[in-house]
PDB file of C-alpha atoms in Angstrom:
ATOM      1  CA  UNK A 382       0.000   0.000   0.000  1.00  0.00           C
ATOM      2  CA  UNK A 383       1.108   3.535  -0.719  1.00  0.00           C
ATOM      3  CA  UNK A 384      -0.148   6.845   0.478  1.00  0.00           C
ATOM      4  CA  UNK A 385      -1.265   9.324  -2.186  1.00  0.00           C
ATOM      5  CA  UNK A 386      -1.625  13.005  -1.306  1.00  0.00           C
ATOM      6  CA  UNK A 387      -4.149  14.843  -3.479  1.00  0.00           C
ATOM      7  CA  UNK A 388      -4.444  18.641  -3.492  1.00  0.00           C
ATOM      8  CA  UNK A 389      -7.463  20.272  -5.108  1.00  0.00           C
ATOM      9  CA  UNK A 390      -7.340  24.032  -5.682  1.00  0.00           C
ATOM     10  CA  UNK A 391      -9.618  26.542  -7.387  1.00  0.00           C
ATOM     11  CA  UNK A 392      -8.567  27.469 -10.893  1.00  0.00           C
ATOM     12  CA  UNK A 393      -6.934  30.828 -11.323  1.00  0.00           C
ATOM     13  CA  UNK A 394      -9.564  33.434 -12.118  1.00  0.00           C
ATOM     14  CA  UNK A 395     -12.327  31.621 -10.223  1.00  0.00           C
ATOM     15  CA  UNK A 396     -13.427  33.783  -7.301  1.00  0.00           C
ATOM     16  CA  UNK A 397     -13.080  32.200  -3.865  1.00  0.00           C
ATOM     17  CA  UNK A 398     -15.736  33.568  -1.473  1.00  0.00           C
ATOM     18  CA  UNK A 399     -14.316  31.611   1.480  1.00  0.00           C
ATOM     19  CA  UNK A 400     -10.773  32.776   0.752  1.00  0.00           C
ATOM     20  CA  UNK A 401     -11.929  36.420   0.657  1.00  0.00           C
ATOM     21  CA  UNK A 402     -13.686  36.033   4.023  1.00  0.00           C
ATOM     22  CA  UNK A 403     -10.542  34.540   5.575  1.00  0.00           C
ATOM     23  CA  UNK A 404      -8.375  37.313   4.067  1.00  0.00           C
ATOM     24  CA  UNK A 405     -10.676  39.916   5.616  1.00  0.00           C
ATOM     25  CA  UNK A 406     -10.584  38.151   8.951  1.00  0.00           C
ATOM     26  CA  UNK A 407      -6.760  38.023   8.943  1.00  0.00           C
ATOM     27  CA  UNK A 408      -6.691  41.740   8.150  1.00  0.00           C
ATOM     28  CA  UNK A 409      -9.040  42.384  11.077  1.00  0.00           C
ATOM     29  CA  UNK A 410      -6.501  40.530  13.250  1.00  0.00           C
ATOM     30  CA  UNK A 411      -3.794  42.941  12.030  1.00  0.00           C
ATOM     31  CA  UNK A 412      -2.078  40.500   9.671  1.00  0.00           C
ATOM     32  CA  UNK A 413      -2.049  43.170   6.987  1.00  0.00           C
ATOM     33  CA  UNK A 414       0.806  41.462   5.135  1.00  0.00           C
ATOM     34  CA  UNK A 415      -1.610  38.789   3.818  1.00  0.00           C
ATOM     35  CA  UNK A 416      -2.586  39.799   0.309  1.00  0.00           C
ATOM     36  CA  UNK A 417      -4.712  36.832  -0.719  1.00  0.00           C
ATOM     37  CA  UNK A 418      -6.005  33.495   0.583  1.00  0.00           C
ATOM     38  CA  UNK A 419      -7.233  30.678  -1.651  1.00  0.00           C
ATOM     39  CA  UNK A 420      -8.895  27.708   0.011  1.00  0.00           C
ATOM     40  CA  UNK A 421      -8.555  24.204  -1.382  1.00  0.00           C
ATOM     41  CA  UNK A 422      -8.858  20.590  -0.309  1.00  0.00           C
ATOM     42  CA  UNK A 423      -6.318  18.011   0.738  1.00  0.00           C
ATOM     43  CA  UNK A 424      -7.064  14.292   0.569  1.00  0.00           C
ATOM     44  CA  UNK A 425      -5.059  11.261   1.632  1.00  0.00           C
ATOM     45  CA  UNK A 426      -5.670   8.037  -0.213  1.00  0.00           C
ATOM     46  CA  UNK A 427      -4.273   4.658   0.768  1.00  0.00           C
ATOM     47  CA  UNK A 428      -3.915   2.763  -2.470  1.00  0.00           C
ATOM     48  CA  UNK A 429      -2.672  -0.649  -3.515  1.00  0.00           C
ATOM     49  CA  UNK A 430       0.531  -0.184  -5.462  1.00  0.00           C
ATOM     50  CA  UNK A 431      -0.494  -1.399  -8.914  1.00  0.00           C
ATOM     51  CA  UNK A 432       1.376  -0.899 -12.165  1.00  0.00           C
ATOM     52  CA  UNK A 433      -0.785   1.893 -13.576  1.00  0.00           C
ATOM     53  CA  UNK A 434      -1.384   3.624 -10.259  1.00  0.00           C
ATOM     54  CA  UNK A 435      -0.636   7.131 -11.593  1.00  0.00           C
ATOM     55  CA  UNK A 436      -3.016   6.800 -14.496  1.00  0.00           C
ATOM     56  CA  UNK A 437      -5.760   5.571 -12.185  1.00  0.00           C
ATOM     57  CA  UNK A 438      -5.185   8.377  -9.674  1.00  0.00           C
ATOM     58  CA  UNK A 439      -5.486  10.876 -12.499  1.00  0.00           C
ATOM     59  CA  UNK A 440      -8.770   9.319 -13.570  1.00  0.00           C
ATOM     60  CA  UNK A 441     -10.076   9.539 -10.006  1.00  0.00           C
ATOM     61  CA  UNK A 442      -9.094  13.210  -9.849  1.00  0.00           C
ATOM     62  CA  UNK A 443     -10.740  14.019 -13.184  1.00  0.00           C
ATOM     63  CA  UNK A 444     -13.936  12.100 -12.522  1.00  0.00           C
ATOM     64  CA  UNK A 445     -14.661  12.606  -8.839  1.00  0.00           C
ATOM     65  CA  UNK A 446     -12.039  14.168  -6.581  1.00  0.00           C
ATOM     66  CA  UNK A 447     -11.995  17.478  -8.451  1.00  0.00           C
ATOM     67  CA  UNK A 448     -14.446  19.307 -10.709  1.00  0.00           C
ATOM     68  CA  UNK A 449     -12.341  20.334 -13.738  1.00  0.00           C
ATOM     69  CA  UNK A 450     -14.768  23.192 -14.505  1.00  0.00           C
ATOM     70  CA  UNK A 451     -13.572  25.164 -11.478  1.00  0.00           C
ATOM     71  CA  UNK A 452     -10.717  23.194  -9.915  1.00  0.00           C
ATOM     72  CA  UNK A 453      -7.165  22.025 -10.625  1.00  0.00           C
ATOM     73  CA  UNK A 454      -5.500  19.104  -8.904  1.00  0.00           C
ATOM     74  CA  UNK A 455      -2.023  17.876  -8.157  1.00  0.00           C
ATOM     75  CA  UNK A 456      -0.939  14.765  -6.331  1.00  0.00           C
ATOM     76  CA  UNK A 457       2.195  13.231  -4.915  1.00  0.00           C
ATOM     77  CA  UNK A 458       2.822   9.589  -4.274  1.00  0.00           C
ATOM     78  CA  UNK A 459       4.146   9.262  -0.787  1.00  0.00           C
ATOM     79  CA  UNK A 460       5.522   6.654   1.517  1.00  0.00           C
ATOM     80  CA  UNK A 461       4.543   3.007   1.641  1.00  0.00           C
ATOM     81  CA  UNK A 462       2.100   2.233   4.426  1.00  0.00           C
ATOM     82  CA  UNK A 463       1.448  -1.106   6.060  1.00  0.00           C
ATOM     83  CA  UNK A 464      -2.052  -2.328   5.424  1.00  0.00           C
TER      84      UNK A 464
ATOM     85  CA  UNK B 315     -48.119  11.848 -18.001  1.00  0.00           C
ATOM     86  CA  UNK B 316     -45.998   9.835 -15.607  1.00  0.00           C
ATOM     87  CA  UNK B 317     -43.289  11.559 -13.589  1.00  0.00           C
ATOM     88  CA  UNK B 318     -40.347  10.022 -11.707  1.00  0.00           C
ATOM     89  CA  UNK B 319     -38.935  11.779  -8.634  1.00  0.00           C
ATOM     90  CA  UNK B 320     -35.401  10.510  -8.041  1.00  0.00           C
ATOM     91  CA  UNK B 321     -34.549   9.984  -4.370  1.00  0.00           C
ATOM     92  CA  UNK B 322     -30.913   9.908  -3.217  1.00  0.00           C
ATOM     93  CA  UNK B 323     -29.821   9.386   0.376  1.00  0.00           C
ATOM     94  CA  UNK B 324     -30.100  12.960   1.680  1.00  0.00           C
ATOM     95  CA  UNK B 325     -32.703  14.252  -0.782  1.00  0.00           C
ATOM     96  CA  UNK B 326     -35.226  16.262   1.234  1.00  0.00           C
ATOM     97  CA  UNK B 327     -37.496  17.973  -1.294  1.00  0.00           C
ATOM     98  CA  UNK B 328     -38.708  14.700  -2.787  1.00  0.00           C
ATOM     99  CA  UNK B 329     -42.054  14.904  -0.950  1.00  0.00           C
ATOM    100  CA  UNK B 330     -42.636  18.501  -2.088  1.00  0.00           C
ATOM    101  CA  UNK B 331     -41.922  17.470  -5.664  1.00  0.00           C
ATOM    102  CA  UNK B 332     -44.146  14.392  -5.370  1.00  0.00           C
ATOM    103  CA  UNK B 333     -47.131  16.377  -4.059  1.00  0.00           C
ATOM    104  CA  UNK B 334     -46.573  19.188  -6.557  1.00  0.00           C
ATOM    105  CA  UNK B 335     -47.232  16.650  -9.305  1.00  0.00           C
ATOM    106  CA  UNK B 336     -49.872  14.580  -7.528  1.00  0.00           C
ATOM    107  CA  UNK B 337     -51.980  17.396  -6.053  1.00  0.00           C
ATOM    108  CA  UNK B 338     -50.831  20.503  -7.940  1.00  0.00           C
ATOM    109  CA  UNK B 339     -50.644  19.151 -11.482  1.00  0.00           C
ATOM    110  CA  UNK B 340     -52.852  16.102 -10.798  1.00  0.00           C
ATOM    111  CA  UNK B 341     -50.748  13.729 -12.835  1.00  0.00           C
ATOM    112  CA  UNK B 342     -49.152  10.364 -12.096  1.00  0.00           C
ATOM    113  CA  UNK B 343     -45.927  10.368 -10.080  1.00  0.00           C
ATOM    114  CA  UNK B 344     -43.666   7.824  -8.394  1.00  0.00           C
ATOM    115  CA  UNK B 345     -40.554   8.115  -6.273  1.00  0.00           C
ATOM    116  CA  UNK B 346     -37.587   6.231  -7.688  1.00  0.00           C
ATOM    117  CA  UNK B 347     -34.794   5.118  -5.354  1.00  0.00           C
ATOM    118  CA  UNK B 348     -31.226   5.888  -6.436  1.00  0.00           C
ATOM    119  CA  UNK B 349     -30.365   2.189  -6.865  1.00  0.00           C
ATOM    120  CA  UNK B 350     -32.855   1.696  -9.720  1.00  0.00           C
ATOM    121  CA  UNK B 351     -31.384   1.201 -13.167  1.00  0.00           C
ATOM    122  CA  UNK B 352     -34.236   1.925 -15.578  1.00  0.00           C
ATOM    123  CA  UNK B 353     -36.401   5.002 -16.070  1.00  0.00           C
ATOM    124  CA  UNK B 354     -37.931   3.820 -19.320  1.00  0.00           C
ATOM    125  CA  UNK B 355     -41.420   3.664 -17.741  1.00  0.00           C
ATOM    126  CA  UNK B 356     -41.555   7.421 -17.068  1.00  0.00           C
ATOM    127  CA  UNK B 357     -42.312  10.382 -19.304  1.00  0.00           C
ATOM    128  CA  UNK B 358     -40.314  12.919 -17.303  1.00  0.00           C
ATOM    129  CA  UNK B 359     -37.582  12.834 -14.650  1.00  0.00           C
ATOM    130  CA  UNK B 360     -37.474  15.201 -11.677  1.00  0.00           C
ATOM    131  CA  UNK B 361     -34.331  15.472  -9.524  1.00  0.00           C
ATOM    132  CA  UNK B 362     -35.325  17.175  -6.278  1.00  0.00           C
ATOM    133  CA  UNK B 363     -33.432  19.358  -3.849  1.00  0.00           C
ATOM    134  CA  UNK B 364     -31.724  18.403  -0.627  1.00  0.00           C
ATOM    135  CA  UNK B 365     -28.272  17.350   0.424  1.00  0.00           C
ATOM    136  CA  UNK B 366     -27.572  14.152  -1.477  1.00  0.00           C
ATOM    137  CA  UNK B 367     -24.759  12.248   0.259  1.00  0.00           C
ATOM    138  CA  UNK B 368     -24.491  15.097   2.756  1.00  0.00           C
ATOM    139  CA  UNK B 369     -23.007  17.393   0.082  1.00  0.00           C
ATOM    140  CA  UNK B 370     -19.718  15.586   0.806  1.00  0.00           C
ATOM    141  CA  UNK B 371     -16.796  16.579  -1.455  1.00  0.00           C
ATOM    142  CA  UNK B 372     -18.954  18.934  -3.585  1.00  0.00           C
ATOM    143  CA  UNK B 373     -22.728  19.330  -3.859  1.00  0.00           C
ATOM    144  CA  UNK B 374     -23.991  16.655  -6.231  1.00  0.00           C
ATOM    145  CA  UNK B 375     -20.549  15.125  -6.856  1.00  0.00           C
ATOM    146  CA  UNK B 376     -21.279  11.732  -5.337  1.00  0.00           C
ATOM    147  CA  UNK B 377     -24.936  11.462  -6.406  1.00  0.00           C
ATOM    148  CA  UNK B 378     -23.743  11.926  -9.973  1.00  0.00           C
ATOM    149  CA  UNK B 379     -22.257   8.410  -9.805  1.00  0.00           C
ATOM    150  CA  UNK B 380     -25.306   6.755  -8.197  1.00  0.00           C
ATOM    151  CA  UNK B 381     -26.664   3.796 -10.213  1.00  0.00           C
ATOM    152  CA  UNK B 382     -29.830   5.626 -11.350  1.00  0.00           C
ATOM    153  CA  UNK B 383     -27.789   8.376 -13.023  1.00  0.00           C
ATOM    154  CA  UNK B 384     -26.808   6.112 -15.944  1.00  0.00           C
ATOM    155  CA  UNK B 385     -30.448   5.904 -16.953  1.00  0.00           C
ATOM    156  CA  UNK B 386     -31.032   9.617 -16.279  1.00  0.00           C
ATOM    157  CA  UNK B 387     -28.276  10.295 -18.809  1.00  0.00           C
ATOM    158  CA  UNK B 388     -29.680   7.746 -21.255  1.00  0.00           C
ATOM    159  CA  UNK B 389     -33.189   9.207 -21.119  1.00  0.00           C
ATOM    160  CA  UNK B 390     -31.826  12.756 -21.346  1.00  0.00           C
ATOM    161  CA  UNK B 391     -29.946  11.723 -24.461  1.00  0.00           C
ATOM    162  CA  UNK B 392     -33.218  10.407 -25.932  1.00  0.00           C
ATOM    163  CA  UNK B 393     -34.839  13.794 -25.368  1.00  0.00           C
ATOM    164  CA  UNK B 394     -36.996  13.013 -22.324  1.00  0.00           C
ATOM    165  CA  UNK B 395     -37.678  16.054 -20.094  1.00  0.00           C
ATOM    166  CA  UNK B 396     -35.317  16.205 -17.098  1.00  0.00           C
ATOM    167  CA  UNK B 397     -35.763  18.877 -14.415  1.00  0.00           C
ATOM    168  CA  UNK B 398     -33.169  19.354 -11.665  1.00  0.00           C
ATOM    169  CA  UNK B 399     -34.055  21.708  -8.826  1.00  0.00           C
ATOM    170  CA  UNK B 400     -31.463  23.038  -6.362  1.00  0.00           C
ATOM    171  CA  UNK B 401     -29.390  19.973  -5.413  1.00  0.00           C
ATOM    172  CA  UNK B 402     -30.871  18.385  -8.551  1.00  0.00           C
ATOM    173  CA  UNK B 403     -29.358  21.237 -10.597  1.00  0.00           C
ATOM    174  CA  UNK B 404     -26.012  20.636  -8.862  1.00  0.00           C
ATOM    175  CA  UNK B 405     -26.215  16.929  -9.764  1.00  0.00           C
ATOM    176  CA  UNK B 406     -26.919  17.812 -13.424  1.00  0.00           C
ATOM    177  CA  UNK B 407     -23.873  20.128 -13.458  1.00  0.00           C
ATOM    178  CA  UNK B 408     -21.636  17.466 -11.922  1.00  0.00           C
ATOM    179  CA  UNK B 409     -22.971  14.959 -14.475  1.00  0.00           C
ATOM    180  CA  UNK B 410     -22.070  17.474 -17.232  1.00  0.00           C
ATOM    181  CA  UNK B 411     -25.618  17.343 -18.546  1.00  0.00           C
ATOM    182  CA  UNK B 412     -25.443  21.127 -18.113  1.00  0.00           C
ATOM    183  CA  UNK B 413     -22.348  23.356 -18.386  1.00  0.00           C
ATOM    184  CA  UNK B 414     -20.701  25.191 -15.473  1.00  0.00           C
ATOM    185  CA  UNK B 415     -20.407  24.564 -11.742  1.00  0.00           C
ATOM    186  CA  UNK B 416     -21.778  25.810  -8.430  1.00  0.00           C
ATOM    187  CA  UNK B 417     -19.764  27.643  -5.805  1.00  0.00           C
ATOM    188  CA  UNK B 418     -20.525  28.781  -2.287  1.00  0.00           C
ATOM    189  CA  UNK B 419     -22.833  31.834  -2.216  1.00  0.00           C
ATOM    190  CA  UNK B 420     -20.830  35.042  -2.477  1.00  0.00           C
ATOM    191  CA  UNK B 421     -21.875  36.142   1.032  1.00  0.00           C
ATOM    192  CA  UNK B 422     -21.220  32.606   2.431  1.00  0.00           C
ATOM    193  CA  UNK B 423     -24.758  32.487   3.833  1.00  0.00           C
ATOM    194  CA  UNK B 424     -27.489  29.923   3.313  1.00  0.00           C
ATOM    195  CA  UNK B 425     -30.224  31.904   1.568  1.00  0.00           C
ATOM    196  CA  UNK B 426     -33.820  30.789   2.120  1.00  0.00           C
ATOM    197  CA  UNK B 427     -36.573  33.140   0.960  1.00  0.00           C
ATOM    198  CA  UNK B 428     -39.110  33.895  -1.789  1.00  0.00           C
ATOM    199  CA  UNK B 429     -37.106  35.390  -4.649  1.00  0.00           C
ATOM    200  CA  UNK B 430     -38.194  37.490  -7.642  1.00  0.00           C
ATOM    201  CA  UNK B 431     -37.026  35.981 -10.926  1.00  0.00           C
ATOM    202  CA  UNK B 432     -37.264  36.948 -14.570  1.00  0.00           C
ATOM    203  CA  UNK B 433     -38.453  34.424 -17.119  1.00  0.00           C
ATOM    204  CA  UNK B 434     -35.791  35.096 -19.753  1.00  0.00           C
ATOM    205  CA  UNK B 435     -36.932  32.414 -22.166  1.00  0.00           C
ATOM    206  CA  UNK B 436     -40.462  31.064 -22.538  1.00  0.00           C
ATOM    207  CA  UNK B 437     -39.489  29.151 -25.626  1.00  0.00           C
ATOM    208  CA  UNK B 438     -38.685  25.907 -23.762  1.00  0.00           C
ATOM    209  CA  UNK B 439     -40.804  22.860 -22.931  1.00  0.00           C
ATOM    210  CA  UNK B 440     -40.649  23.999 -19.283  1.00  0.00           C
ATOM    211  CA  UNK B 441     -41.732  27.626 -19.681  1.00  0.00           C
ATOM    212  CA  UNK B 442     -44.237  28.058 -22.534  1.00  0.00           C
ATOM    213  CA  UNK B 443     -47.015  28.822 -20.037  1.00  0.00           C
ATOM    214  CA  UNK B 444     -45.143  31.893 -18.761  1.00  0.00           C
ATOM    215  CA  UNK B 445     -45.089  35.219 -20.529  1.00  0.00           C
ATOM    216  CA  UNK B 446     -41.596  36.136 -21.653  1.00  0.00           C
ATOM    217  CA  UNK B 447     -39.970  38.698 -19.376  1.00  0.00           C
ATOM    218  CA  UNK B 448     -42.545  38.041 -16.704  1.00  0.00           C
ATOM    219  CA  UNK B 449     -41.520  38.506 -13.112  1.00  0.00           C
ATOM    220  CA  UNK B 450     -42.280  35.485 -10.927  1.00  0.00           C
ATOM    221  CA  UNK B 451     -41.649  34.818  -7.246  1.00  0.00           C
ATOM    222  CA  UNK B 452     -40.284  31.396  -6.373  1.00  0.00           C
ATOM    223  CA  UNK B 453     -38.452  30.445  -3.149  1.00  0.00           C
ATOM    224  CA  UNK B 454     -34.733  29.652  -3.076  1.00  0.00           C
ATOM    225  CA  UNK B 455     -33.022  27.630  -0.332  1.00  0.00           C
ATOM    226  CA  UNK B 456     -29.335  27.086  -0.967  1.00  0.00           C
ATOM    227  CA  UNK B 457     -25.788  27.593   0.284  1.00  0.00           C
ATOM    228  CA  UNK B 458     -24.067  26.661  -2.982  1.00  0.00           C
ATOM    229  CA  UNK B 459     -26.030  28.553  -5.621  1.00  0.00           C
ATOM    230  CA  UNK B 460     -23.325  30.807  -7.004  1.00  0.00           C
ATOM    231  CA  UNK B 461     -23.300  29.713 -10.647  1.00  0.00           C
ATOM    232  CA  UNK B 462     -19.949  29.834 -12.384  1.00  0.00           C
ATOM    233  CA  UNK B 463     -18.909  29.199 -15.968  1.00  0.00           C
ATOM    234  CA  UNK B 464     -16.105  30.611 -18.097  1.00  0.00           C
ATOM    235  CA  UNK B 465     -16.738  33.597 -20.397  1.00  0.00           C
ATOM    236  CA  UNK B 466     -16.901  31.485 -23.527  1.00  0.00           C
ATOM    237  CA  UNK B 467     -19.580  29.219 -22.048  1.00  0.00           C
ATOM    238  CA  UNK B 468     -21.536  32.230 -20.789  1.00  0.00           C
ATOM    239  CA  UNK B 469     -21.547  33.795 -24.255  1.00  0.00           C
ATOM    240  CA  UNK B 470     -22.744  30.520 -25.713  1.00  0.00           C
ATOM    241  CA  UNK B 471     -25.514  30.175 -23.118  1.00  0.00           C
ATOM    242  CA  UNK B 472     -26.708  33.689 -23.933  1.00  0.00           C
ATOM    243  CA  UNK B 473     -26.527  33.431 -27.707  1.00  0.00           C
ATOM    244  CA  UNK B 474     -28.334  30.043 -27.720  1.00  0.00           C
ATOM    245  CA  UNK B 475     -31.079  31.368 -25.398  1.00  0.00           C
ATOM    246  CA  UNK B 476     -30.141  28.743 -22.820  1.00  0.00           C
ATOM    247  CA  UNK B 477     -30.553  31.145 -19.895  1.00  0.00           C
ATOM    248  CA  UNK B 478     -34.124  30.467 -18.742  1.00  0.00           C
ATOM    249  CA  UNK B 479     -34.379  32.204 -15.340  1.00  0.00           C
ATOM    250  CA  UNK B 480     -32.347  35.042 -13.812  1.00  0.00           C
ATOM    251  CA  UNK B 481     -32.524  36.608 -10.349  1.00  0.00           C
ATOM    252  CA  UNK B 482     -34.027  40.073 -10.432  1.00  0.00           C
ATOM    253  CA  UNK B 483     -31.293  41.245  -8.052  1.00  0.00           C
ATOM    254  CA  UNK B 484     -27.964  39.553  -7.370  1.00  0.00           C
ATOM    255  CA  UNK B 485     -28.486  37.325  -4.328  1.00  0.00           C
ATOM    256  CA  UNK B 486     -25.607  34.848  -4.519  1.00  0.00           C
ATOM    257  CA  UNK B 487     -22.983  36.090  -6.996  1.00  0.00           C
ATOM    258  CA  UNK B 488     -24.112  33.920  -9.928  1.00  0.00           C
ATOM    259  CA  UNK B 489     -22.605  34.728 -13.323  1.00  0.00           C
ATOM    260  CA  UNK B 490     -25.029  37.001 -15.235  1.00  0.00           C
ATOM    261  CA  UNK B 491     -27.551  36.487 -12.427  1.00  0.00           C
ATOM    262  CA  UNK B 492     -28.284  32.992 -13.681  1.00  0.00           C
ATOM    263  CA  UNK B 493     -30.934  31.087 -11.704  1.00  0.00           C
ATOM    264  CA  UNK B 494     -31.733  28.426 -14.303  1.00  0.00           C
ATOM    265  CA  UNK B 495     -30.288  27.131 -17.583  1.00  0.00           C
ATOM    266  CA  UNK B 496     -31.287  24.575 -20.184  1.00  0.00           C
ATOM    267  CA  UNK B 497     -29.146  22.288 -22.347  1.00  0.00           C
ATOM    268  CA  UNK B 498     -28.666  22.904 -26.064  1.00  0.00           C
ATOM    269  CA  UNK B 499     -31.167  20.244 -27.009  1.00  0.00           C
ATOM    270  CA  UNK B 500     -33.796  21.903 -24.806  1.00  0.00           C
ATOM    271  CA  UNK B 501     -34.879  18.951 -22.647  1.00  0.00           C
ATOM    272  CA  UNK B 502     -32.709  19.308 -19.513  1.00  0.00           C
ATOM    273  CA  UNK B 503     -33.442  22.256 -17.205  1.00  0.00           C
ATOM    274  CA  UNK B 504     -31.516  23.029 -14.035  1.00  0.00           C
ATOM    275  CA  UNK B 505     -32.661  25.755 -11.638  1.00  0.00           C
ATOM    276  CA  UNK B 506     -31.820  26.777  -8.080  1.00  0.00           C
ATOM    277  CA  UNK B 507     -35.276  28.167  -7.133  1.00  0.00           C
ATOM    278  CA  UNK B 508     -37.910  25.632  -6.056  1.00  0.00           C
ATOM    279  CA  UNK B 509     -41.023  25.712  -8.297  1.00  0.00           C
ATOM    280  CA  UNK B 510     -42.445  22.761  -6.320  1.00  0.00           C
ATOM    281  CA  UNK B 511     -42.629  25.040  -3.276  1.00  0.00           C
ATOM    282  CA  UNK B 512     -44.651  27.630  -5.193  1.00  0.00           C
ATOM    283  CA  UNK B 513     -47.776  25.674  -6.096  1.00  0.00           C
ATOM    284  CA  UNK B 514     -50.477  27.537  -4.196  1.00  0.00           C
ATOM    285  CA  UNK B 515     -51.290  31.148  -3.303  1.00  0.00           C
ATOM    286  CA  UNK B 516     -52.126  29.881   0.156  1.00  0.00           C
ATOM    287  CA  UNK B 517     -48.426  29.026   0.591  1.00  0.00           C
ATOM    288  CA  UNK B 518     -47.184  32.381  -0.710  1.00  0.00           C
ATOM    289  CA  UNK B 519     -46.954  31.847  -4.449  1.00  0.00           C
ATOM    290  CA  UNK B 520     -48.400  29.723  -7.228  1.00  0.00           C
ATOM    291  CA  UNK B 521     -45.792  30.860  -9.754  1.00  0.00           C
ATOM    292  CA  UNK B 522     -44.198  27.416  -9.927  1.00  0.00           C
ATOM    293  CA  UNK B 523     -47.337  25.772 -11.227  1.00  0.00           C
ATOM    294  CA  UNK B 524     -46.930  27.025 -14.805  1.00  0.00           C
ATOM    295  CA  UNK B 525     -43.566  25.294 -15.059  1.00  0.00           C
ATOM    296  CA  UNK B 526     -45.133  21.878 -14.512  1.00  0.00           C
ATOM    297  CA  UNK B 527     -48.146  22.853 -16.643  1.00  0.00           C
ATOM    298  CA  UNK B 528     -45.741  23.722 -19.453  1.00  0.00           C
ATOM    299  CA  UNK B 529     -44.121  20.289 -19.189  1.00  0.00           C
ATOM    300  CA  UNK B 530     -47.536  18.609 -19.306  1.00  0.00           C
ATOM    301  CA  UNK B 531     -48.865  20.668 -22.190  1.00  0.00           C
ATOM    302  CA  UNK B 532     -45.783  20.169 -24.328  1.00  0.00           C
ATOM    303  CA  UNK B 533     -45.676  16.466 -23.584  1.00  0.00           C
ATOM    304  CA  UNK B 534     -49.365  16.113 -24.548  1.00  0.00           C
ATOM    305  CA  UNK B 535     -48.843  17.964 -27.787  1.00  0.00           C
ATOM    306  CA  UNK B 536     -46.145  15.541 -28.867  1.00  0.00           C
ATOM    307  CA  UNK B 537     -47.490  12.314 -27.312  1.00  0.00           C
ATOM    308  CA  UNK B 538     -51.277  12.345 -27.198  1.00  0.00           C
ATOM    309  CA  UNK B 539     -53.040  11.886 -30.511  1.00  0.00           C
ATOM    310  CA  UNK B 540     -55.849  14.260 -31.362  1.00  0.00           C
ATOM    311  CA  UNK B 541     -59.291  12.616 -30.996  1.00  0.00           C
TER     312      UNK B 541
END
């Protein structure tokens, strides 16, 4: 088994209402140096280490884990985990 | 005319939709559980609002892969009327039966109130009973109703007359004030406002009734032979 780390972020140019609210809140707390916050999702998958694992992860990202209309994804294949 | 109301785990407007057809329109209607695999027996498919699968991941993202969705897509392809309301609209977007995506409301609040809308197009099988440009009041109840699509898609929606309903004032940040859109073929309508909650003046508005009457009338014209 391997651990796969999937990061889903909003596409550039897509407004992020949650990110704007958090930016405003940080400013209210006097963290004026923060210019922008974009909120995304992080997922950890434990996956059997098959031959075409990368291709299958990409399929999962395209079909379900992200919505390609508004989101981009990246993933890294991490350490082996004991099942 | 026989309607199917699709029920996912977490749907919660299925009863409203059911009674809108049974008592409002006075036509045949059945609830169809998400594990069913054929919708051939129905003349129209209604996907109700709610929080299918708890809105986990994204609204509608998991319901889109429920077993019944294969046949929703098949019947949509054949030209059968498909109406998605609120979460149903989100499911249709995730299934790519309609273009674009939903985001969190611009003000991050759940908005639940009667909302004035404009009928932008009455040239669809869902809206012929409305006058074009008419102002109607239909309730909304959503947290993720901020419609997004890229500029190219928006231009296409406008030039093909696929924008069916718009909000009279911006309530959630939707692109071009979009409250409801239809597919190119003209048989799949998605809308955030709930016409099934606007079936009687006694309950605040009967402006939703004409939507279902339009579906019935247009179905009869193409399916029932003249005597």
